[in-house]
Tab-separated table of C-alpha atoms in Angstrom:
chain	number	residue	atom	x	y	z
A	1	MET	CA	24.219	26.403	1.905
A	2	GLU	CA	25.951	24.417	4.310
A	3	ASN	CA	22.617	23.769	5.834
A	4	LEU	CA	21.631	21.537	2.053
A	5	VAL	CA	25.244	19.547	2.170
A	6	GLN	CA	24.777	18.701	6.118
A	7	PHE	CA	20.847	17.250	5.422
A	8	LEU	CA	22.580	15.555	1.781
A	9	ASN	CA	25.454	13.083	4.382
A	10	ASP	CA	22.732	13.272	7.112
A	11	MET	CA	20.138	11.613	4.771
A	12	GLY	CA	23.424	8.967	2.992
A	13	ALA	CA	24.174	8.463	6.742
A	14	VAL	CA	21.151	7.367	6.972
A	15	TRP	CA	20.807	5.041	4.072
A	16	SER	CA	23.211	3.417	4.791
A	17	ARG	CA	22.491	2.494	7.616
A	18	TYR	CA	19.119	1.896	7.756
A	19	GLY	CA	18.202	1.036	3.708
A	20	ALA	CA	18.390	-1.960	3.229
A	21	SER	CA	15.459	-1.662	6.437
A	22	MET	CA	13.590	0.639	4.726
A	23	LEU	CA	13.220	-0.798	1.491
A	24	LEU	CA	11.740	-4.043	2.613
A	25	GLY	CA	8.808	-2.067	4.435
A	26	THR	CA	8.414	-0.273	0.560
A	27	ARG	CA	7.930	-3.677	-0.078
A	28	ASN	CA	6.255	-4.487	2.642
A	29	THR	CA	3.738	-1.696	2.132
A	30	ILE	CA	2.794	-2.101	-1.475
A	31	LEU	CA	2.484	-5.744	-1.117
A	32	LEU	CA	-0.030	-5.524	1.355
A	33	ALA	CA	-1.974	-2.071	-0.371
A	34	VAL	CA	-1.368	-4.754	-3.743
A	35	ILE	CA	-3.718	-7.489	-2.130
A	36	CYS	CA	-6.054	-5.282	-0.135
A	37	THR	CA	-6.807	-3.634	-3.397
A	38	ILE	CA	-7.652	-7.405	-4.560
A	39	MET	CA	-9.803	-8.462	-2.157
A	40	GLY	CA	-11.335	-5.342	-1.573
A	41	CYS	CA	-12.627	-5.327	-5.553
A	42	VAL	CA	-13.422	-9.669	-5.143
A	43	ILE	CA	-16.091	-8.342	-2.390
A	44	GLY	CA	-17.550	-5.457	-3.633
A	45	PHE	CA	-18.369	-7.487	-6.786
A	46	VAL	CA	-19.453	-10.572	-4.921
A	47	VAL	CA	-21.711	-7.954	-3.046
A	48	GLY	CA	-23.371	-6.663	-6.700
A	49	THR	CA	-24.033	-9.973	-7.521
A	50	VAL	CA	-25.415	-11.191	-4.850
A	51	GLN	CA	-27.593	-7.456	-4.304
A	52	ALA	CA	-28.415	-7.947	-7.773
A	53	THR	CA	-29.424	-11.337	-7.618
A	54	PRO	CA	-34.026	-11.133	-7.329
A	55	ILE	CA	-35.207	-13.193	-4.442
A	56	SER	CA	-38.614	-14.028	-5.748
A	57	PRO	CA	-39.740	-13.849	-9.443
A	58	ARG	CA	-42.047	-10.875	-8.930
A	59	THR	CA	-38.950	-9.842	-7.166
A	60	PRO	CA	-37.654	-6.345	-10.481
């Protein structure tokens, strides 16, 4: 039980010192993931459209 209390105290100390940096890093990570996901969807849509476009009239 003492170990748990000590751990929670340590986590509180870390959060009070670095909490703002952790939240900023979390925000940047989520923003990057969303932007890259949208870019991947757009690239996939463009590639799929180009692949589905027939080159000549005889191409099915």
